[in-house]
CSV table of C-alpha atoms in Angstrom, one decimal:
chain,number,residue,atom,x,y,z
H,404,MET,CA,21.5,-23.5,-53.7
H,405,PHE,CA,22.4,-24.0,-49.8
H,406,LYS,CA,20.6,-27.1,-48.2
H,407,PHE,CA,22.1,-27.5,-44.7
H,408,LEU,CA,22.9,-25.2,-41.5
H,409,ILE,CA,26.0,-26.8,-40.2
H,410,VAL,CA,25.8,-25.9,-36.4
H,411,ILE,CA,29.2,-25.8,-34.4
H,412,ARG,CA,29.0,-25.8,-30.5
H,413,PRO,CA,32.4,-25.2,-29.3
H,414,LEU,CA,33.4,-27.8,-26.1
H,415,GLY,CA,35.3,-25.3,-24.4
H,416,LEU,CA,37.8,-22.5,-25.5
H,417,LEU,CA,38.6,-21.9,-29.4
H,418,TYR,CA,41.6,-19.9,-30.8
H,419,GLY,CA,41.6,-17.0,-33.2
H,420,SER,CA,44.5,-16.2,-35.2
H,421,ALA,CA,47.5,-14.8,-33.3
H,422,GLY,CA,47.6,-11.5,-34.9
H,423,ALA,CA,49.7,-9.6,-37.3
H,424,PHE,CA,52.1,-7.9,-34.7
H,425,LEU,CA,53.0,-6.9,-31.3
H,426,SER,CA,52.8,-3.5,-29.7
H,427,PRO,CA,52.8,-2.2,-26.2
H,428,GLU,CA,49.0,-2.0,-26.2
H,429,ASN,CA,48.6,-5.3,-27.9
H,430,LEU,CA,50.9,-7.8,-25.7
H,431,VAL,CA,49.1,-10.9,-26.7
H,432,GLY,CA,49.0,-10.5,-30.4
H,433,ARG,CA,45.4,-9.1,-30.9
H,434,SER,CA,46.1,-7.0,-33.5
H,435,GLY,CA,44.5,-8.5,-36.9
H,436,ALA,CA,42.8,-11.1,-34.8
H,437,LYS,CA,40.4,-13.2,-36.7
H,438,PHE,CA,37.5,-15.1,-35.4
H,439,PRO,CA,35.3,-17.2,-36.2
H,440,PRO,CA,37.0,-19.5,-38.7
H,441,ASP,CA,35.8,-18.8,-42.2
H,442,ALA,CA,33.9,-21.0,-44.9
H,443,GLY,CA,37.3,-22.1,-46.1
H,444,THR,CA,37.9,-23.8,-42.9
H,445,LEU,CA,34.7,-25.8,-42.9
H,446,SER,CA,35.1,-26.6,-46.7
H,447,GLY,CA,38.4,-28.4,-45.7
H,448,LEU,CA,36.5,-30.4,-42.8
H,449,ILE,CA,33.7,-31.4,-45.0
H,450,LEU,CA,36.3,-32.7,-47.9
H,451,ALA,CA,39.0,-34.4,-45.3
H,452,THR,CA,35.7,-36.4,-43.9
H,453,ASN,CA,34.8,-37.6,-47.2
H,454,GLN,CA,38.4,-38.3,-48.4
H,455,GLU,CA,37.6,-42.1,-48.5
H,456,GLN,CA,34.8,-41.9,-51.2
H,457,LYS,CA,35.9,-42.9,-54.7
H,458,PHE,CA,37.9,-40.5,-56.7
H,459,THR,CA,35.2,-39.5,-58.9
H,460,GLU,CA,32.6,-38.9,-55.9
H,461,HIS,CA,35.3,-36.9,-54.2
H,462,GLN,CA,35.8,-34.7,-57.4
H,463,GLU,CA,32.0,-34.0,-57.8
H,464,LEU,CA,31.9,-33.1,-54.1
H,465,LYS,CA,35.0,-30.8,-54.6
H,466,THR,CA,33.2,-29.4,-57.6
H,467,ASN,CA,29.9,-28.7,-56.2
H,468,LEU,CA,30.5,-28.0,-52.4
H,469,ALA,CA,29.6,-24.4,-51.3
H,470,VAL,CA,30.0,-23.2,-47.7
H,471,ALA,CA,29.2,-19.8,-46.4
H,472,GLY,CA,29.4,-17.9,-43.2
H,473,ALA,CA,30.2,-17.7,-40.4
H,474,PHE,CA,27.3,-16.5,-38.7
H,475,TRP,CA,26.0,-17.2,-35.1
H,476,ALA,CA,22.7,-18.3,-33.2
H,477,GLU,CA,21.4,-19.0,-29.9
H,478,SER,CA,22.0,-23.1,-29.4
H,479,ASP,CA,18.3,-23.6,-29.1
H,480,HIS,CA,17.3,-21.6,-32.1
H,481,PRO,CA,20.1,-22.1,-35.0
H,482,GLU,CA,17.9,-21.5,-37.9
H,483,ASN,CA,17.1,-18.1,-36.7
H,484,PHE,CA,21.1,-17.3,-37.0
H,485,PHE,CA,22.5,-13.9,-37.0
H,486,VAL,CA,24.2,-12.2,-40.1
H,487,PRO,CA,26.1,-8.9,-40.2
H,488,ILE,CA,23.7,-6.0,-40.0
H,489,PRO,CA,23.5,-3.7,-43.0
H,490,ARG,CA,25.6,-0.4,-42.5
H,491,SER,CA,22.7,1.5,-43.7
H,492,ARG,CA,21.1,0.6,-40.5
H,493,ILE,CA,22.0,2.1,-37.3
H,494,VAL,CA,20.7,0.9,-34.2
H,495,GLY,CA,21.6,2.3,-30.8
H,496,GLU,CA,21.1,1.1,-27.4
H,497,LYS,CA,18.0,2.9,-26.3
H,498,ASN,CA,14.6,1.9,-28.1
H,499,LYS,CA,14.2,5.5,-29.7
H,500,ASP,CA,17.9,5.4,-31.2
H,501,PHE,CA,17.8,4.5,-34.5
H,502,ASP,CA,18.9,6.1,-38.0
H,503,GLU,CA,19.0,4.9,-41.5
H,504,TRP,CA,21.3,6.1,-44.3
H,505,SER,CA,19.5,7.4,-47.6
H,506,LEU,CA,20.9,8.3,-50.8
H,507,ILE,CA,20.0,11.9,-51.8
H,508,ASN,CA,21.1,13.2,-54.9
H,509,HIS,CA,24.1,10.6,-55.1
H,510,LYS,CA,25.3,11.4,-51.4
H,511,TRP,CA,24.6,9.1,-48.4
H,512,GLU,CA,22.9,11.4,-45.7
H,513,ARG,CA,21.0,10.4,-42.4
H,514,GLN,CA,19.2,12.6,-39.8
H,515,HIS,CA,21.1,11.9,-36.7
H,516,PRO,CA,24.9,11.6,-37.5
H,517,ASP,CA,25.9,11.9,-34.0
H,518,LEU,CA,24.3,8.3,-33.2
H,519,ASP,CA,26.6,5.5,-33.0
H,520,PRO,CA,25.8,2.0,-33.6
H,521,GLU,CA,25.6,-0.5,-30.9
H,522,TYR,CA,24.5,-3.5,-32.6
H,523,GLN,CA,26.6,-5.4,-35.2
H,524,TRP,CA,24.4,-8.3,-36.0
H,525,GLN,CA,20.8,-9.0,-36.9
H,526,SER,CA,18.7,-11.9,-37.4
H,527,ILE,CA,17.7,-13.4,-40.4
H,528,ASN,CA,14.1,-13.7,-39.6
H,529,SER,CA,14.0,-9.9,-39.0
H,530,TRP,CA,15.9,-9.0,-42.5
H,531,HIS,CA,12.7,-7.3,-44.2
H,532,LYS,CA,11.7,-5.2,-40.9
H,533,GLN,CA,12.1,-1.5,-40.8
H,534,THR,CA,14.7,-0.6,-38.8
H,535,PRO,CA,12.5,1.3,-36.2
H,536,GLN,CA,10.7,-2.0,-35.8
H,537,LEU,CA,14.0,-3.8,-34.8
H,538,LYS,CA,13.5,-5.3,-31.2
H,539,ARG,CA,16.9,-4.9,-28.9
H,540,PRO,CA,17.5,-7.7,-26.4
H,541,GLU,CA,15.7,-7.6,-23.2
H,542,LYS,CA,16.5,-9.2,-19.8
H,543,GLY,CA,19.2,-11.4,-21.7
H,544,LYS,CA,16.9,-12.4,-24.1
H,545,LEU,CA,18.0,-11.9,-27.7
H,546,ASN,CA,15.3,-10.3,-30.3
H,547,ASP,CA,16.1,-9.0,-33.5
H,548,VAL,CA,19.4,-7.4,-33.2
H,549,GLY,CA,22.7,-8.7,-31.0
H,550,LYS,CA,25.9,-8.0,-30.1
H,551,THR,CA,29.0,-10.4,-30.7
H,552,PRO,CA,28.8,-13.6,-28.5
H,553,TRP,CA,32.5,-14.1,-28.3
H,554,GLU,CA,35.5,-12.5,-26.5
H,555,PHE,CA,39.1,-13.1,-26.8
H,556,MET,CA,41.2,-13.6,-23.8
H,557,PRO,CA,45.0,-14.2,-23.5
H,558,ILE,CA,45.6,-17.7,-21.7
H,559,LEU,CA,49.2,-19.5,-20.6
H,560,HIS,CA,50.0,-22.6,-22.5
H,561,PRO,CA,53.0,-24.9,-21.9
H,562,TYR,CA,56.1,-25.7,-24.0
H,563,LEU,CA,56.7,-29.2,-23.5
H,564,LYS,CA,60.0,-31.0,-23.5
H,565,ASP,CA,60.9,-32.8,-26.6
H,566,ASP,CA,60.8,-36.3,-25.2
H,567,GLU,CA,58.5,-36.0,-22.1
H,568,LYS,CA,55.2,-34.6,-21.2
H,569,HIS,CA,56.5,-32.1,-18.9
H,570,VAL,CA,57.1,-28.4,-19.0
H,571,ARG,CA,60.5,-27.0,-20.1
H,572,ASP,CA,62.7,-25.9,-17.2
H,573,ARG,CA,63.2,-22.4,-18.6
H,574,ASP,CA,60.8,-20.4,-20.7
H,575,GLY,CA,58.2,-23.1,-20.5
H,576,LEU,CA,55.1,-21.0,-20.7
H,577,PHE,CA,53.6,-18.4,-23.6
H,578,LEU,CA,50.6,-16.6,-24.1
H,579,GLU,CA,48.0,-17.5,-26.4
H,580,ASN,CA,45.1,-15.7,-27.9
H,581,ALA,CA,41.9,-17.7,-27.0
H,582,VAL,CA,38.4,-17.1,-27.8
H,583,GLN,CA,35.3,-18.1,-25.6
H,584,MET,CA,31.9,-18.0,-26.7
H,585,ARG,CA,28.7,-17.5,-24.4
H,586,GLU,CA,27.5,-21.0,-23.4
H,587,ASP,CA,24.0,-20.1,-25.1
H,588,SER,CA,25.4,-19.7,-28.5
H,589,CYS,CA,26.7,-21.4,-31.6
H,590,LEU,CA,28.3,-20.9,-35.1
H,591,VAL,CA,26.1,-21.4,-37.9
H,592,TYR,CA,27.3,-21.9,-41.8
H,593,LEU,CA,25.1,-22.5,-44.8
H,594,SER,CA,26.2,-25.5,-47.0
H,595,THR,CA,25.3,-27.5,-49.9
H,596,HIS,CA,26.4,-30.6,-48.4
H,597,LYS,CA,26.2,-31.9,-44.6
H,598,LEU,CA,28.5,-33.4,-42.3
H,599,PRO,CA,27.6,-36.6,-40.2
H,600,ASP,CA,27.0,-35.5,-36.7
H,601,GLY,CA,29.7,-36.1,-34.1
H,602,TRP,CA,32.9,-34.3,-32.6
H,603,TYR,CA,35.5,-32.8,-34.7
H,604,ARG,CA,38.7,-30.8,-34.3
H,605,PHE,CA,37.9,-27.6,-35.7
H,606,GLY,CA,39.8,-24.1,-36.3
H,607,GLY,CA,43.4,-23.1,-35.8
H,608,GLU,CA,44.4,-25.1,-32.6
H,609,ASN,CA,42.2,-28.3,-33.6
H,610,HIS,CA,39.8,-27.9,-30.5
H,611,ILE,CA,37.0,-30.2,-30.1
H,612,VAL,CA,33.8,-29.0,-31.2
H,613,GLU,CA,30.1,-30.4,-31.6
H,614,ILE,CA,28.7,-30.2,-35.2
H,615,THR,CA,25.4,-31.2,-36.2
H,616,SER,CA,23.7,-31.0,-39.8
H,617,GLN,CA,20.0,-29.4,-40.2
H,618,ALA,CA,18.4,-29.6,-43.2
H,619,ILE,CA,16.9,-26.4,-44.9
H,620,THR,CA,13.5,-27.3,-46.0
H,621,GLU,CA,12.1,-25.9,-49.1
H,622,HIS,CA,9.4,-24.0,-47.1
H,623,SER,CA,11.8,-22.3,-44.8
H,624,SER,CA,11.8,-18.7,-44.5
H,625,ILE,CA,15.9,-18.6,-45.2
H,626,LEU,CA,15.2,-20.5,-48.6
H,627,LYS,CA,12.7,-17.9,-49.7
H,628,LEU,CA,14.9,-14.8,-48.8
H,629,LEU,CA,18.0,-16.5,-50.4
H,630,LYS,CA,15.9,-17.1,-53.6
H,631,GLN,CA,14.7,-13.7,-53.4
H,632,LYS,CA,16.0,-11.6,-56.7
H,633,ILE,CA,18.2,-8.5,-55.9
H,634,GLY,CA,16.7,-5.3,-57.4
H,635,ARG,CA,18.8,-2.1,-57.0
H,636,SER,CA,20.1,-2.2,-53.7
H,637,PHE,CA,21.6,-5.1,-51.5
H,638,ALA,CA,23.9,-5.6,-48.6
H,639,LEU,CA,26.7,-8.3,-48.1
H,640,ILE,CA,26.4,-10.8,-45.4
H,641,THR,CA,30.0,-12.1,-46.1
H,642,PRO,CA,33.1,-10.7,-47.2
H,643,ALA,CA,33.4,-10.2,-51.0
H,644,VAL,CA,36.5,-10.6,-53.4
H,645,TRP,CA,35.8,-9.2,-56.6
H,646,GLY,CA,38.0,-9.1,-59.5
H,647,SER,CA,40.6,-11.2,-60.9
H,648,ASN,CA,43.2,-13.4,-59.4
H,649,ASN,CA,45.5,-10.7,-59.4
H,650,LEU,CA,43.6,-7.8,-58.9
H,651,SER,CA,41.1,-7.2,-56.0
H,652,THR,CA,38.2,-4.7,-57.1
H,653,ARG,CA,35.5,-2.9,-54.9
H,654,TYR,CA,32.6,-3.9,-57.1
H,655,PRO,CA,32.4,-6.7,-60.1
H,656,ASN,CA,33.9,-5.9,-63.5
H,657,ASP,CA,30.7,-5.7,-65.2
H,658,VAL,CA,28.8,-3.9,-67.5
H,659,ARG,CA,26.0,-3.4,-65.0
H,660,PHE,CA,28.4,-2.1,-62.8
H,661,SER,CA,31.2,-0.1,-64.6
H,662,ASN,CA,28.8,2.2,-66.8
H,663,LYS,CA,27.7,3.8,-63.9
H,664,ARG,CA,29.7,3.2,-60.7
H,665,PRO,CA,27.7,1.7,-57.6
H,666,GLU,CA,27.2,3.7,-54.9
H,667,MET,CA,28.9,2.0,-51.8
H,668,LEU,CA,28.2,2.3,-48.1
H,669,THR,CA,31.3,0.5,-46.8
H,670,ASP,CA,34.0,0.3,-44.3
H,671,ARG,CA,38.0,-0.3,-45.1
H,672,PRO,CA,38.8,-3.6,-46.7
H,673,GLU,CA,40.0,-6.4,-44.5
H,674,PRO,CA,42.6,-9.0,-45.2
H,675,TRP,CA,41.0,-12.3,-46.9
H,676,ARG,CA,42.9,-15.4,-47.0
H,677,TYR,CA,42.7,-19.1,-47.4
H,678,ARG,CA,45.2,-22.0,-47.8
H,679,VAL,CA,44.8,-24.7,-50.6
H,680,GLY,CA,46.6,-27.6,-51.4
H,681,LYS,CA,48.4,-30.6,-49.3
H,682,GLY,CA,51.6,-30.4,-47.2
H,683,ASP,CA,54.0,-33.0,-46.5
H,684,ALA,CA,57.1,-33.3,-44.4
H,685,GLN,CA,59.7,-32.7,-47.2
H,686,ASN,CA,58.2,-30.0,-49.4
H,687,LYS,CA,55.4,-28.3,-47.5
H,688,ARG,CA,55.7,-25.0,-49.4
H,689,ALA,CA,55.6,-26.7,-52.9
H,690,SER,CA,52.3,-28.3,-52.0
H,691,LYS,CA,50.8,-25.5,-49.9
H,692,LEU,CA,49.6,-22.2,-50.9
H,693,SER,CA,48.5,-19.3,-49.0
H,694,ILE,CA,46.4,-16.9,-50.7
H,695,GLY,CA,46.0,-13.5,-49.6
H,696,ARG,CA,43.7,-10.8,-51.0
H,697,TYR,CA,41.7,-7.7,-49.7
H,698,ALA,CA,38.2,-8.3,-49.1
H,699,VAL,CA,35.0,-5.7,-49.2
H,700,PRO,CA,33.6,-6.0,-45.6
H,701,ALA,CA,30.3,-7.9,-44.6
H,702,GLY,CA,27.5,-5.2,-44.2
H,703,THR,CA,28.5,-3.3,-47.1
H,704,VAL,CA,25.5,-1.8,-49.0
H,705,TYR,CA,25.8,-1.4,-53.0
H,706,VAL,CA,22.9,0.6,-55.0
H,707,VAL,CA,23.1,0.0,-58.9
H,708,LYS,CA,21.7,2.2,-61.4
H,709,HIS,CA,19.5,-0.7,-63.0
H,710,PRO,CA,18.1,-3.5,-61.3
H,711,LEU,CA,20.3,-6.8,-61.3
H,712,ASP,CA,17.2,-9.1,-61.3
H,713,LEU,CA,19.6,-11.8,-60.1
H,714,THR,CA,20.0,-13.8,-57.0
H,715,TRP,CA,23.9,-14.8,-55.4
H,716,TRP,CA,23.6,-18.1,-57.4
H,717,ASP,CA,23.0,-16.3,-60.5
H,718,PHE,CA,25.9,-14.0,-60.4
H,719,PRO,CA,28.1,-14.8,-63.3
H,720,PRO,CA,31.2,-16.9,-62.5
H,721,GLU,CA,33.7,-14.0,-63.8
H,722,TRP,CA,32.6,-12.0,-61.0
H,723,PHE,CA,34.2,-13.8,-58.6
H,724,ALA,CA,38.1,-14.3,-58.6
H,725,SER,CA,39.4,-18.2,-58.8
H,726,GLY,CA,42.1,-19.1,-56.7
H,727,GLU,CA,44.4,-21.5,-58.3
H,728,GLY,CA,41.4,-23.2,-59.8
H,729,LEU,CA,38.9,-22.9,-56.8
H,730,PRO,CA,36.0,-20.6,-57.6
H,731,LEU,CA,36.0,-18.0,-54.5
H,732,ARG,CA,32.0,-18.5,-54.9
H,733,GLN,CA,32.7,-22.0,-53.0
H,734,PHE,CA,33.8,-20.3,-49.9
H,735,GLY,CA,30.1,-17.9,-49.9
H,736,CYS,CA,32.3,-15.1,-51.3
H,737,GLY,CA,30.1,-12.0,-51.3
H,738,LEU,CA,26.7,-13.7,-50.6
H,739,CYS,CA,24.4,-10.8,-50.4
H,740,LEU,CA,20.7,-10.1,-49.6
H,741,PRO,CA,18.0,-7.4,-50.8
H,742,VAL,CA,18.0,-4.2,-48.9
H,743,GLU,CA,15.5,-1.3,-49.0
H,744,ILE,CA,17.3,2.0,-49.3
H,745,LYS,CA,15.8,5.4,-49.5
H,746,ILE,CA,16.5,6.9,-52.7
H,747,GLU,CA,15.4,10.3,-54.0
H,748,PRO,CA,16.5,12.9,-56.2
H,749,LYS,CA,17.4,16.3,-54.2
H,750,VAL,CA,14.3,18.7,-55.1
H,751,GLU,CA,15.3,22.4,-55.0
H,752,LEU,CA,12.3,24.7,-54.2
H,753,LYS,CA,11.9,27.9,-56.3
H,754,VAL,CA,11.3,31.1,-54.6
H,755,ASP,CA,9.4,33.9,-56.5
């Protein structure tokens, strides 16, 4: 079970991925931009920080370490972090703008199909609230739902000369895709192990961040929620890669799912990638492997025929793909929480 909150406060700008391609509308490579850094990035930092341990201790850490995220929170209240809101909940801008998807006669329906969601994140402490009870931000103060606290921006970077710290005389500047977080916000990850508090290089461009580890107590509402068993319906709060190493599936290959295909409320798959191994100057490709798959996005809602009666920690290992010996559970793959879905058979009235 997760025992720590890893809280990351950027000291300046961070960087997202450069993106998949350029286009006239996307001159700085925003297409496919990815932020925040996923759980694999933090896992690598924890393992690298503990490399000086004895071999057996380091191997035990590598085997037992599990990290999930990324989430975000207000800097003063990291324990009430925000997770992706289930797709079954629609929260608009005005107080009366809300809606919920219901499963009626195996079809997803809602009352206000024209209402667009304005909020993408929900605080962990409000997870069990009914949708109409969710409070929107007021006068700059966060409540139960929130919007993404970071924005992408292009910034100019210099190309330095090979032999001195001066910008090249020709083509000396290039655009890079930077990310700026609100000053009062921070990134939050769940972890089984902690990092010593301090400043670290983190993310794609190794920018400096301040990291602190906060213990999750036995009586914490977070722990109680993570220990709650899942019944017929649940929502992902991190992307999920189900299936084998060679084939990604939309749900686990298990009799509890395949006998009656689960009802899903989801969006299009998203790329999911991480690197394993350690590179060297002579043979980087042989010692470093980049693994890419498609993942079911966070926020996806599942409804199964029979209650699972399991927590995420109890999910069978074979549900998760394994990347070159690394179970994807260690990267928080498919972390989910129980969610209430209105399920009804459609009643037809008889007319005499």
